[in-house]
mmCIF file of C-alpha atoms in Angstrom:
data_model
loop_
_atom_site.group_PDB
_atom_site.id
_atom_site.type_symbol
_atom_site.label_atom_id
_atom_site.label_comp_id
_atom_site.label_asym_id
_atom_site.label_seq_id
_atom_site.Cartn_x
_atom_site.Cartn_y
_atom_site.Cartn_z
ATOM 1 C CA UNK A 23 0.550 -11.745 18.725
ATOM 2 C CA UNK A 24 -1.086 -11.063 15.494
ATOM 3 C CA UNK A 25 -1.130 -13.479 12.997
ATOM 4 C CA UNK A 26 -0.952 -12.572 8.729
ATOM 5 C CA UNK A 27 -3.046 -15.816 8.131
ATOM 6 C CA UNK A 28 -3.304 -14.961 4.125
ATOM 7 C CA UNK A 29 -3.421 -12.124 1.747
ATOM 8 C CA UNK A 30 -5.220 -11.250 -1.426
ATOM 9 C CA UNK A 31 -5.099 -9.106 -4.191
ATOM 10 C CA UNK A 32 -7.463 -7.479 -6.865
ATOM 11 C CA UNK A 33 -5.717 -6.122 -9.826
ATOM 12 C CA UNK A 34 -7.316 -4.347 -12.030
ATOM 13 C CA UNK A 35 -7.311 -5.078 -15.397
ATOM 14 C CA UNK A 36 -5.693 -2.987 -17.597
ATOM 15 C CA UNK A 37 -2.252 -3.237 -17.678
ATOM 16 C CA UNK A 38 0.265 -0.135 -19.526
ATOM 17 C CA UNK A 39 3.901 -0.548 -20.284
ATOM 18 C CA UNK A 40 5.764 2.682 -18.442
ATOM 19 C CA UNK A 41 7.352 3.398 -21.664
ATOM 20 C CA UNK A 42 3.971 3.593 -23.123
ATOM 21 C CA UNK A 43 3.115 5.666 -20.626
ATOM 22 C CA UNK A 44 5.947 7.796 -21.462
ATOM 23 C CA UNK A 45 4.631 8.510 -24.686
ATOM 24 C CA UNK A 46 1.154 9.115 -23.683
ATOM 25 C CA UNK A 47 2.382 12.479 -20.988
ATOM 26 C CA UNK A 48 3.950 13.654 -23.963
ATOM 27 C CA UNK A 49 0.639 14.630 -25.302
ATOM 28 C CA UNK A 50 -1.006 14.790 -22.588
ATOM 29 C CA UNK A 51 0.702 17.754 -20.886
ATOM 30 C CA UNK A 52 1.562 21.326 -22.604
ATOM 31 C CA UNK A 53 5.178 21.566 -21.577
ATOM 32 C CA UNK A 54 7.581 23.105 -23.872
ATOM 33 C CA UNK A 55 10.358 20.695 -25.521
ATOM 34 C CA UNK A 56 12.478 21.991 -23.344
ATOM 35 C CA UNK A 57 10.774 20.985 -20.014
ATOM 36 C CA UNK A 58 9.918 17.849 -21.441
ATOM 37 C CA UNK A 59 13.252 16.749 -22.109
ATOM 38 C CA UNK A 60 14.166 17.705 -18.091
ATOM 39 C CA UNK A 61 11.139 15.939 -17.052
ATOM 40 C CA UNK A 62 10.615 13.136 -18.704
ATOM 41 C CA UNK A 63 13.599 11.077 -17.333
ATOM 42 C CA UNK A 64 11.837 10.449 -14.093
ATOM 43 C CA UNK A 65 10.323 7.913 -16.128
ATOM 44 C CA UNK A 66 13.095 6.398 -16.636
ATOM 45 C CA UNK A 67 14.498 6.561 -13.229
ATOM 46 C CA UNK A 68 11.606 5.839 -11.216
ATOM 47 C CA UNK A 69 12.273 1.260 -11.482
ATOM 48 C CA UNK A 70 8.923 1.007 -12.557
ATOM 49 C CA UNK A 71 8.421 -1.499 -15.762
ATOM 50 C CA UNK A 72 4.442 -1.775 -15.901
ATOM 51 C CA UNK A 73 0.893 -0.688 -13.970
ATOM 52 C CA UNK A 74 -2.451 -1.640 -13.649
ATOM 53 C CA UNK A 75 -5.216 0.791 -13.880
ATOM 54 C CA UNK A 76 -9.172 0.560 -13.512
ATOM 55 C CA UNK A 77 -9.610 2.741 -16.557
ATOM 56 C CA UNK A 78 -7.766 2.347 -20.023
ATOM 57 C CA UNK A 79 -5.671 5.066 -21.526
ATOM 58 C CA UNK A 80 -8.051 6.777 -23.108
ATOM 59 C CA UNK A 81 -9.289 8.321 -20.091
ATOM 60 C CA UNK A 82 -6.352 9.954 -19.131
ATOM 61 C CA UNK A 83 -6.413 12.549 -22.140
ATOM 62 C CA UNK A 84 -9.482 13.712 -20.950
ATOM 63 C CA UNK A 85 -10.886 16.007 -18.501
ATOM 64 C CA UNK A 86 -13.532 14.742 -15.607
ATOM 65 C CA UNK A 87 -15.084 16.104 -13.093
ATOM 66 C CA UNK A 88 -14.763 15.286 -9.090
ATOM 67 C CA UNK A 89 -17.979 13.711 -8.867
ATOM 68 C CA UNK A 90 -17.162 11.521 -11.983
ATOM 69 C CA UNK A 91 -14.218 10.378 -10.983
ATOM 70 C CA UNK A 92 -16.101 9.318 -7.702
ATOM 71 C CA UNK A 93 -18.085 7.660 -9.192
ATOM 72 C CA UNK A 94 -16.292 5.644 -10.990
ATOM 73 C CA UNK A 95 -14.161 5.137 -7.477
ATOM 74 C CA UNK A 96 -16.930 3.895 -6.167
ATOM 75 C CA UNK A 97 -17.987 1.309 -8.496
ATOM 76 C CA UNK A 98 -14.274 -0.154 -9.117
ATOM 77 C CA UNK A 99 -13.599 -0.260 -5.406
ATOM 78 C CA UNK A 100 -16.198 -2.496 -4.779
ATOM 79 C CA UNK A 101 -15.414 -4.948 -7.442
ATOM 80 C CA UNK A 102 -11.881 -4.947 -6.826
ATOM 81 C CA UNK A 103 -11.975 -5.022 -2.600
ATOM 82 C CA UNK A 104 -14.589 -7.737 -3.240
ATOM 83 C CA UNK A 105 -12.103 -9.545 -5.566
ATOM 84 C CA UNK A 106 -8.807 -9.004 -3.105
ATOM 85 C CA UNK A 107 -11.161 -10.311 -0.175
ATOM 86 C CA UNK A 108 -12.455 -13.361 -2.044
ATOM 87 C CA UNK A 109 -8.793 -13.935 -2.915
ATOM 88 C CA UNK A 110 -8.037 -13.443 0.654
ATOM 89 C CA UNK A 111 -10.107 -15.790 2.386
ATOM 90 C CA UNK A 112 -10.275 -18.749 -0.167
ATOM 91 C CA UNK A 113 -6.148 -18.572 -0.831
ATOM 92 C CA UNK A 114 -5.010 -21.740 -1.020
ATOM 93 C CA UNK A 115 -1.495 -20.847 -1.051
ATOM 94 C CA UNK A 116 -1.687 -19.854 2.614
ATOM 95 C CA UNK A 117 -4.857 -21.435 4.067
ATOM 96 C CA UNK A 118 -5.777 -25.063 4.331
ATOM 97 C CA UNK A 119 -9.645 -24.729 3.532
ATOM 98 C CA UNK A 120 -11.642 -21.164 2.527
ATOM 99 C CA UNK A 121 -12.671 -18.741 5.913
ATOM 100 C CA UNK A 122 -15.984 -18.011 6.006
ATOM 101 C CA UNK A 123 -17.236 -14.726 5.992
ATOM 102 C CA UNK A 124 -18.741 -15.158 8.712
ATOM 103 C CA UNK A 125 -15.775 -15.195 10.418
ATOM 104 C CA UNK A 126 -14.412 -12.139 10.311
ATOM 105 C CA UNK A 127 -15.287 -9.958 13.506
ATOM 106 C CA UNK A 128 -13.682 -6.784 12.153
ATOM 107 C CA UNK A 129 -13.403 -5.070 8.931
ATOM 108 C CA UNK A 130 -10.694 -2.637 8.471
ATOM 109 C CA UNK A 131 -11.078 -0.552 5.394
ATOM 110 C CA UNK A 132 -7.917 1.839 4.499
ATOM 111 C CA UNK A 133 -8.053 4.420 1.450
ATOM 112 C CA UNK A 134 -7.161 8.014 0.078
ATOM 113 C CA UNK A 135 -7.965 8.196 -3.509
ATOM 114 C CA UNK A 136 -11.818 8.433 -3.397
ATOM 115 C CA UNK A 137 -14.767 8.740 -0.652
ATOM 116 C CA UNK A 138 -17.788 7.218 -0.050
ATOM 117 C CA UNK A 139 -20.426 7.867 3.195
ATOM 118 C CA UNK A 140 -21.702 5.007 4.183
ATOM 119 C CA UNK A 141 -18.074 4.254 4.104
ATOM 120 C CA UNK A 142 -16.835 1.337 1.661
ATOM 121 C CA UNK A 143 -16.736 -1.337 4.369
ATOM 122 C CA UNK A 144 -20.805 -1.214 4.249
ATOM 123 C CA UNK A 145 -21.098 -1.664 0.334
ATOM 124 C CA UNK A 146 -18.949 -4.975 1.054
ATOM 125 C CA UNK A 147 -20.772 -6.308 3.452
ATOM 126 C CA UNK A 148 -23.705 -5.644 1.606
ATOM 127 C CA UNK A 149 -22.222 -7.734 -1.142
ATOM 128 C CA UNK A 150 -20.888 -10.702 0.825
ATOM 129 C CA UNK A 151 -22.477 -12.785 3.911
ATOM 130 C CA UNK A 152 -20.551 -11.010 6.674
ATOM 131 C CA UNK A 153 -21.940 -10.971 9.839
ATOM 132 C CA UNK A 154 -24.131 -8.143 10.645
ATOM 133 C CA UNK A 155 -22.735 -7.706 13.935
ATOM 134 C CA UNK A 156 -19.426 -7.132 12.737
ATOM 135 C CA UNK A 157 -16.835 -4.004 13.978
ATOM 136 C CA UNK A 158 -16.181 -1.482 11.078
ATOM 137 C CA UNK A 159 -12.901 1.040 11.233
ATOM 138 C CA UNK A 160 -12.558 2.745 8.172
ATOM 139 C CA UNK A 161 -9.190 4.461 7.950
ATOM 140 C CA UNK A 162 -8.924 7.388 5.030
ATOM 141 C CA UNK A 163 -6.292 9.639 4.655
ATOM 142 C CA UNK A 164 -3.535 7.947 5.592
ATOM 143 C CA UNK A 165 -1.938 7.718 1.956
ATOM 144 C CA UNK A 166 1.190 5.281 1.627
ATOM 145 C CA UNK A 167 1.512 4.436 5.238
ATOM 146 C CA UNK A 168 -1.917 3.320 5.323
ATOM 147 C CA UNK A 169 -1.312 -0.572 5.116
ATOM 148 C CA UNK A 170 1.008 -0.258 8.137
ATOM 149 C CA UNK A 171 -1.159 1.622 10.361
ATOM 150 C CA UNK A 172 -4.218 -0.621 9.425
ATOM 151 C CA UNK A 173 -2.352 -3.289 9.908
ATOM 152 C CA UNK A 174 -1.489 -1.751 13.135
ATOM 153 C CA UNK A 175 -5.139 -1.105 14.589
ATOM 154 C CA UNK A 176 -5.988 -4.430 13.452
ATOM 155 C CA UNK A 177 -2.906 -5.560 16.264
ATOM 156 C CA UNK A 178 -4.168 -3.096 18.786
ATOM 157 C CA UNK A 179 -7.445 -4.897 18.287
ATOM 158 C CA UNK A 180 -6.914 -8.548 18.242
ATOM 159 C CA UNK A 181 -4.455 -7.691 21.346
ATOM 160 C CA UNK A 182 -7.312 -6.899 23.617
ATOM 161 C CA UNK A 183 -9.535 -9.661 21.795
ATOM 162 C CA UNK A 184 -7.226 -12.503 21.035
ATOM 163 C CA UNK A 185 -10.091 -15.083 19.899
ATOM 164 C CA UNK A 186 -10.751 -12.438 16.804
ATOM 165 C CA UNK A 187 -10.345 -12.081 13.414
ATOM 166 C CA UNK A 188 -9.795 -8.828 11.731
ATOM 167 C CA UNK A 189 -9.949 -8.042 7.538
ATOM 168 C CA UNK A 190 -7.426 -5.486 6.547
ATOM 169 C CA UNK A 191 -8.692 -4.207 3.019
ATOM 170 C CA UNK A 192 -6.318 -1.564 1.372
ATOM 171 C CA UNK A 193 -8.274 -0.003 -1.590
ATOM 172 C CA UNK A 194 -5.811 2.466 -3.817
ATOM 173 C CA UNK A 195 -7.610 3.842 -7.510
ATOM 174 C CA UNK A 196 -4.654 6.521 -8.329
ATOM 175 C CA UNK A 197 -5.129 6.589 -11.191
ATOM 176 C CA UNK A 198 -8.920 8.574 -10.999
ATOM 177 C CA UNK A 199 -6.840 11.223 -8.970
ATOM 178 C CA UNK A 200 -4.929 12.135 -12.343
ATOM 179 C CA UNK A 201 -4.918 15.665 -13.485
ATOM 180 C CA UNK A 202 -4.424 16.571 -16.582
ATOM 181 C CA UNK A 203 -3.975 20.269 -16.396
ATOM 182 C CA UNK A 204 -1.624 19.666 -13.374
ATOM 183 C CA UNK A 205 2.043 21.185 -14.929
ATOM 184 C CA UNK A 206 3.755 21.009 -11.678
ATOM 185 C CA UNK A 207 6.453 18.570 -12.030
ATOM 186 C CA UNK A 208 5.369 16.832 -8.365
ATOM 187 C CA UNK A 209 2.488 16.171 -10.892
ATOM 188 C CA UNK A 210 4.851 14.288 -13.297
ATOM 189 C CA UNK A 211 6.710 12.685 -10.388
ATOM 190 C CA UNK A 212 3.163 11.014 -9.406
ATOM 191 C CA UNK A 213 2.461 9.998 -12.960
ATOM 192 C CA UNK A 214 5.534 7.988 -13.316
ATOM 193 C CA UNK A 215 4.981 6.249 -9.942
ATOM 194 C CA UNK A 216 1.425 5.533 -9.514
ATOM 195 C CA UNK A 217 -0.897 2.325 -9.816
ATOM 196 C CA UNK A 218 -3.993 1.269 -9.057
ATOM 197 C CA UNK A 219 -4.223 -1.770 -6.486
ATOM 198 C CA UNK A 220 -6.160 -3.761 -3.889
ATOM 199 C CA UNK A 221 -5.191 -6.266 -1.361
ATOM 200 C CA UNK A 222 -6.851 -7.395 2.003
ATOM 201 C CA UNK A 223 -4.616 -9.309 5.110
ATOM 202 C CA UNK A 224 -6.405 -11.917 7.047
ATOM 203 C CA UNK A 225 -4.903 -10.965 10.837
ATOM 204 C CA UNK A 226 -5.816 -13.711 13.534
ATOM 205 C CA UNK A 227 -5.330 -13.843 17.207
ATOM 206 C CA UNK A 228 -3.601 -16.302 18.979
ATOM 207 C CA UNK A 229 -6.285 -17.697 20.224
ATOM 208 C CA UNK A 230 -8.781 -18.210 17.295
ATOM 209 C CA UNK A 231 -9.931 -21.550 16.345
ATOM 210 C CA UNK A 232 -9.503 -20.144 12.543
ATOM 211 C CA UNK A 233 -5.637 -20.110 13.132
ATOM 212 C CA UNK A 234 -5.362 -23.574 12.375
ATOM 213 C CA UNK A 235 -6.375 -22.329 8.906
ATOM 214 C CA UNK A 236 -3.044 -21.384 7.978
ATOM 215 C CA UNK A 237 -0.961 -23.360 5.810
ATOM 216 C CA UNK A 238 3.036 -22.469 6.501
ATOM 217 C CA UNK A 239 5.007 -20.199 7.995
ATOM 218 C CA UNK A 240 3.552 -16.486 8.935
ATOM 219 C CA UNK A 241 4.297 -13.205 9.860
ATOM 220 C CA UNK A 242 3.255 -12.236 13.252
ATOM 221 C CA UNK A 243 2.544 -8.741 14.730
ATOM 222 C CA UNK A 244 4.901 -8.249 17.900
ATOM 223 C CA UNK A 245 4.835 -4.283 18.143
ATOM 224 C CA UNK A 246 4.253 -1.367 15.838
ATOM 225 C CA UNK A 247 5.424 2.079 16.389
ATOM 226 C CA UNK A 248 4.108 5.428 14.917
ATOM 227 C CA UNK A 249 6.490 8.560 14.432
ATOM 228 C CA UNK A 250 5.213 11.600 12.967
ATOM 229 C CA UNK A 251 7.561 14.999 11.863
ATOM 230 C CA UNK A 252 5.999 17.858 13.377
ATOM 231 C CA UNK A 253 5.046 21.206 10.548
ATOM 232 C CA UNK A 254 5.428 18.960 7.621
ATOM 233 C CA UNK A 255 2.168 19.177 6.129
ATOM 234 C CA UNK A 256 3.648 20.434 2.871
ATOM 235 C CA UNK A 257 6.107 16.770 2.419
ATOM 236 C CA UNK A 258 3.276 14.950 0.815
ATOM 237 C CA UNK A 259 -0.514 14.394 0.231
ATOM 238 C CA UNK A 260 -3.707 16.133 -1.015
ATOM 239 C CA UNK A 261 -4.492 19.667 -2.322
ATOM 240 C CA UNK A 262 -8.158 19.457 -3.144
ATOM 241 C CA UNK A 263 -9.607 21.567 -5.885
ATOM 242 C CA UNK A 264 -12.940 21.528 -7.975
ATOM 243 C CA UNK A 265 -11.483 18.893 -9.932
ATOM 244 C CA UNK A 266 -10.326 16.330 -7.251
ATOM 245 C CA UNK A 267 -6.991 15.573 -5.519
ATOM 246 C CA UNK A 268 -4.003 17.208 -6.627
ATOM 247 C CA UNK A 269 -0.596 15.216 -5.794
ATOM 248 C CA UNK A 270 1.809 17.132 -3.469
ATOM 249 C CA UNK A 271 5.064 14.839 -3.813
ATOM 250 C CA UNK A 272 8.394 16.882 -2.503
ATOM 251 C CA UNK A 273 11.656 15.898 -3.803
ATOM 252 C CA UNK A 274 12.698 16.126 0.022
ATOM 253 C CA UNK A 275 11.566 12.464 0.493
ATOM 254 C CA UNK A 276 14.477 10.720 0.007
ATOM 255 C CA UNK A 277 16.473 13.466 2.123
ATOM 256 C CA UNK A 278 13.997 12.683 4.959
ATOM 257 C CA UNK A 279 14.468 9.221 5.243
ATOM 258 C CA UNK A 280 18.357 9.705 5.887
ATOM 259 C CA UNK A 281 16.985 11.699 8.792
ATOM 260 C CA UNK A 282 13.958 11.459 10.014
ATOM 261 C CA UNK A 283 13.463 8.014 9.033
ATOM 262 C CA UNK A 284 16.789 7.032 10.366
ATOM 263 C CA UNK A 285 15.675 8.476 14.119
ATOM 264 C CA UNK A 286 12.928 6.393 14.011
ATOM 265 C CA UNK A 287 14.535 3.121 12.855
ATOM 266 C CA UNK A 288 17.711 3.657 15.516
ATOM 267 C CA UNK A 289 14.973 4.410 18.098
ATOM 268 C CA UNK A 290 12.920 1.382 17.200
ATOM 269 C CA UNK A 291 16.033 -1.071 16.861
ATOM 270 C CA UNK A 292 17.164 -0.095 20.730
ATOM 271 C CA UNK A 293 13.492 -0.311 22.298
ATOM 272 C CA UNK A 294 13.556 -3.753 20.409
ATOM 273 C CA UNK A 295 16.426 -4.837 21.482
ATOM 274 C CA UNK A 296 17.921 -5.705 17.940
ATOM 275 C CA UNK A 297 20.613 -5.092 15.384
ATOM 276 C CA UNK A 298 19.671 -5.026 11.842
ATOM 277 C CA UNK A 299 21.937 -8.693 10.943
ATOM 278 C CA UNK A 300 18.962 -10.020 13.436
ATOM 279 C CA UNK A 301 16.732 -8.974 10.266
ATOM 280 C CA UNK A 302 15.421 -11.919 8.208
ATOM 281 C CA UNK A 303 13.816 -9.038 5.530
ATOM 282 C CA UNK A 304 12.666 -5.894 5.602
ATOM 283 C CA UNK A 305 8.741 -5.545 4.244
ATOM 284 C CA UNK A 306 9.047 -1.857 2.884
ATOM 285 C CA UNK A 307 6.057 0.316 1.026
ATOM 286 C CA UNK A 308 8.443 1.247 -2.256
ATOM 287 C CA UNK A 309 7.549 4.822 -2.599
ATOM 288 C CA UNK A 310 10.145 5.110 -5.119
ATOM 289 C CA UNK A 311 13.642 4.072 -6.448
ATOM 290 C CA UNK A 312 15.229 7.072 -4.601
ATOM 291 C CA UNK A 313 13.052 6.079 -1.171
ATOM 292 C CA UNK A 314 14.494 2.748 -1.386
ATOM 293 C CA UNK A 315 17.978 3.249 -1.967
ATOM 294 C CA UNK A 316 17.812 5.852 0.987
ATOM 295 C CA UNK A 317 16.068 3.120 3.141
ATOM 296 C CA UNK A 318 19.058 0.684 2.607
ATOM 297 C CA UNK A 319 21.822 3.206 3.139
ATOM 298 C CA UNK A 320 20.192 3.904 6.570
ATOM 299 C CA UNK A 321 19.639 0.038 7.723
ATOM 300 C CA UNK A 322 23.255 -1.012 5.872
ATOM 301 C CA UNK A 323 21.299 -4.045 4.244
ATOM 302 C CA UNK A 324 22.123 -5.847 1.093
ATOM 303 C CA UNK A 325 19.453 -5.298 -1.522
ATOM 304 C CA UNK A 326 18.237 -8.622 -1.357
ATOM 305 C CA UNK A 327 16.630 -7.972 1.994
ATOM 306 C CA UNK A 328 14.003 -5.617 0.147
ATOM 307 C CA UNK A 329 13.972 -7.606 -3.028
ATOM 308 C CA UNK A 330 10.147 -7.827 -2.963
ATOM 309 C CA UNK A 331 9.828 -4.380 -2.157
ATOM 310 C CA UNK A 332 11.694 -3.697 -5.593
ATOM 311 C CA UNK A 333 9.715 -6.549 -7.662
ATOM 312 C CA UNK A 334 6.344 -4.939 -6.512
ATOM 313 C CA UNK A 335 7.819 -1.759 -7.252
ATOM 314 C CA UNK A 336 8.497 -2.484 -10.901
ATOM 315 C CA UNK A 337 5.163 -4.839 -11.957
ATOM 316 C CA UNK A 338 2.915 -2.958 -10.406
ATOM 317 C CA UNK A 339 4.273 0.830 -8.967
ATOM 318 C CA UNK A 340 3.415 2.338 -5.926
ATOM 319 C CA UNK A 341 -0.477 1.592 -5.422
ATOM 320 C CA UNK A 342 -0.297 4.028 -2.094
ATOM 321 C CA UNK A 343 -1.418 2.292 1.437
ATOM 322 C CA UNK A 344 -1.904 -1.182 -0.898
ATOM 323 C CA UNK A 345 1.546 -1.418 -2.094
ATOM 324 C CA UNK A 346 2.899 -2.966 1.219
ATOM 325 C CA UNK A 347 0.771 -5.998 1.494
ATOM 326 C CA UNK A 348 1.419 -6.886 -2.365
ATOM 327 C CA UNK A 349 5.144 -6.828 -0.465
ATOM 328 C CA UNK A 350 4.184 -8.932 2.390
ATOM 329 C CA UNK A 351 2.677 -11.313 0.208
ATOM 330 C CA UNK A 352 5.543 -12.018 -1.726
ATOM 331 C CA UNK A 353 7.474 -12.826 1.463
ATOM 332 C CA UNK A 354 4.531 -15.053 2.703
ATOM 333 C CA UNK A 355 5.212 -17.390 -0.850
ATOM 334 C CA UNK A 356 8.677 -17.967 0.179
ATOM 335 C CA UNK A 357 8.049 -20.499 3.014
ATOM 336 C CA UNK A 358 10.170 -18.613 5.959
ATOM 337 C CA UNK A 359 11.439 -20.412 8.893
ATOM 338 C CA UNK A 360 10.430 -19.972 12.075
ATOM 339 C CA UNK A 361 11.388 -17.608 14.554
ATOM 340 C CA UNK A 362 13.058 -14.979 11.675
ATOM 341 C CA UNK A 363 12.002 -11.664 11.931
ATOM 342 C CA UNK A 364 10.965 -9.105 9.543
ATOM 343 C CA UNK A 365 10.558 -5.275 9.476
ATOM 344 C CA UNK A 366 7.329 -3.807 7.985
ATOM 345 C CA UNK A 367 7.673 -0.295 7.094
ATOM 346 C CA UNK A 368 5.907 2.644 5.240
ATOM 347 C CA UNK A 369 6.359 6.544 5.093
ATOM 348 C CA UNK A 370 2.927 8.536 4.407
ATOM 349 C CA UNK A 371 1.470 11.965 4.705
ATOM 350 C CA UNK A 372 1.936 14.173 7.629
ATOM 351 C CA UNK A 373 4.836 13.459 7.410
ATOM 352 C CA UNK A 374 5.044 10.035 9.181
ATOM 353 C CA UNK A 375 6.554 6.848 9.244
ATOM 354 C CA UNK A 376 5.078 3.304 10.468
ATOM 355 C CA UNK A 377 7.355 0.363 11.931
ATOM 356 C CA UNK A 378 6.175 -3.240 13.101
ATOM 357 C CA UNK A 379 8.153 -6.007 14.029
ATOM 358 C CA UNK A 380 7.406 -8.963 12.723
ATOM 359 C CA UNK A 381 8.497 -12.893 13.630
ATOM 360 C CA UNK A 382 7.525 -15.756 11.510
ATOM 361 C CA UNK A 383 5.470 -18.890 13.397
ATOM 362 C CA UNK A 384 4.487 -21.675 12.352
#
C-alpha cells in the first residue's frame, strides 16, 4: 500500500470575504442591472464564505497580459509549494520528527493555472536540499482531478518501489487566470468558486524506514481507478486566448455526476467488493455546492460523511487539483481508527472522474 504519512499547506495571504467579493464583480464586469441581478446569486449559492488569493483586490480590476500573469505564477508558486512542502515534511501533527529532504525519491508536481519549462519541480529543488538524483513527474492539465490522479501515480510508483518516498505537490494560482472582460456567465460561475491554494502529501511505501515517521492513524492507497466520458471536451477546462486561460465551467456538472459519476462509483463499489455503510468518509474535491449535493444523492450518505469536503469548501473555495488534499488533511486531524475506509474522489477536465480506496493503518 501507499501510505499519506503527512500533508501541508501554503496559503496565500490575502484573504477576501465572498460578499466582498460580491461587490467587487459588480464593478468589475459591464453587465446590465438586469443580468446582474440573475447572476449575481451564484454568489450566494455557491457555500463559499471566504478565499485566499496571491494578489490583493486591486488586481482584479485591471487588465494583464499572459506573460504577466506568468510571471507572477511563477514567482508565487515557488514560495507557496516551498511553504506547503516545508509544512509537509516538518508537520508535527502527523510526523514524529521532520523528513529530510533528502528523502524524498520522487517529486510529483500537479498544476493548470500557469506554466513554467524547466517545469516547477526544478525551481524547488533548486531551492531546497533534495537529492539530485531524484525522479521528477510533473502532471499539468489535469484541473480539479489533479490531486487524485497525482496521488494516483505516486501509488503506481511506490507499488513497484515499496522502499520509496514520493512528494505530491498540488500548486493552484486561480486567481491569475481571472478575466476581466470575460461576460460569459461560466465566467461568473468561476469567480464565485475559485481560490488560490497549495498543499503537498508525503506518500510512503510499506517498506520505507521513514514510515515509522508517522504519528497516528493514516490513509493508505489500496487501488485507484480512472474513468473518462468520451466527446466531452466542451464539460470543463481551458480556452486559451492572448490574454491567458479562459474558464469553460458547464452547468451540466451536477447533471453528470447523477450519471456518469454514478457508473463509475456502482462500478468501483462491485470490483471492490463494498457497500457504501462499509464507508468510514468520503474524501471529495468540492467543485461546488450543486457537485456535492449530487455526489451524496448518488452514494445515499449522510452529510456528515463529506463534512470536510464542505468546511474546505466554504474557508477556502475550490483551489482546483489542491482542494482535495486540504480535504484529506482535515480527515488526517481527526485520529481515525484502524482498518476504516475512505473514498477519495475528484471530477476534472475531459471529462473524468478519479476514485481511490483508502483504509486507515496505524
Amino acid at each position: 500500500m501507499t501510505n499519506i504519512c503527512s500533508i501541508g499547506r501554503g496559503i496565500p495571504e490575502y484573504t477576501i470575504e465572498q460578499a466582498e467579493i460580491k461587490e467587487i464583480v459588480q464593478d468589475i464586469f459591464s453587465y446590465s442591472d438586469k443580468q446582474i441581478k440573475r447572476l449575481l446569486p451564484v454568489f450566494d449559492n455557491a457555500a463559499v464564505e471566504r478565499r485566499q488569493f496571491v494578489v490583493d483586490k486591486s488586481w482584479f480590476v485591471e487588465e494583464h497580459s499572459f506573460k504577466e500573469r506568468n510571471d507572477i505564477y511563477q514567482k508565487a508558486a515557488e514560495k507557496y509549494a516551498l511553504a506547503a512542502i516545508d509544512d509537509c515534511l516538518q508537520n508535527p501533527d502527523f510526523l514524529n520528527s521532520a523528513l529530510p529532504y533528502e528523502a524524498i525519491d520522487m517529486i510529483i508536481f500537479v498544476s493548470s493555472t500557469g506554466i513554467s519549462t524547466p517545469s516547477m519541480d526544478v525551481h524547488l529543488m533548486n531551492a531546497r536540499p533534495f537529492r539530485q538524483d531524484v525522479n521528477r513527474m510533473p502532471l499539468w492539465g489535469l484541473g480539479c482531478a489533479g490531486g487524485a490522479i497525482g496521488l494516483a501515480r505516486a501509488h503506481d510508483w511506490i507499488t513497484a518501489h515499496p522502499t520509496k518516498t514520493a512528494l505530491i505537490i498540488c500548486c493552484e494560482l486561480c486567481s491569475l487566470t481571472f478575466q476581466k472582460g470575460d461576460s460569459k456567465k461560466s465566467n461568473m460561475v468561476g469567480t464565485a468558486l475559485f481560490g488560490d491554494g497549495v498543499s503537498a502529501a508525503l506518500a510512503v511505501g510499506d517498506d520505507s524506514p521513514y514510515l515509522s515517521y508517522r504519528k497516528k492513524s493514516v490513509p493508505s492507497i489500496t487501488s485507484a481507478s480512472s474513468y473518462l466520458k468520451r466527446d466531452s471536451v466542451d464539460v470543463m477546462g481551458w480556452d486559451i486566448n492572448n490574454s491567458g486561460f479562459e474558464v469553460v465551467f458547464k452547468k451540466s456538472i451536477p447533471a453528470l455526476v447523477d450519471s456518469f459519476w454514478r457508473k463509475h462509483v456502482d462500478t468501483f463499489f462491485h470490483d471492490s467488493g463494498l457497500s457504501v455503510d462499509q464507508i468510514h468518509s468520503f474524501i471529495s474535491h468540492p467543485g461546488g455546492r450543486k457537485v456535492m449535493e449530487a455526489m451524496e444523492e448518488v452514494v445515499h450518505c449522510p452529510k456528515d460523511k463529506l463534512k470536510y469536503s464542505y468546511n474546505v469548501l466554504a474557508d477556502h473555495g475550490n483551489m482546483s487539483s489542491a482542494t482535495v488534499l486540504y480535504v484529506m488533511r482535515e480527515w488526517m486531524l481527526q485520529n481515525i481508527k484502524a482498518g476504516e475506509k475512505s473514498i477519495l474522489s475528484a471530477l476534472g477536465p475531459g471529462f473524468s472522474s478519479e476514485l481511490l480506496l483508502l483504509e486507515w493503518n496505524e
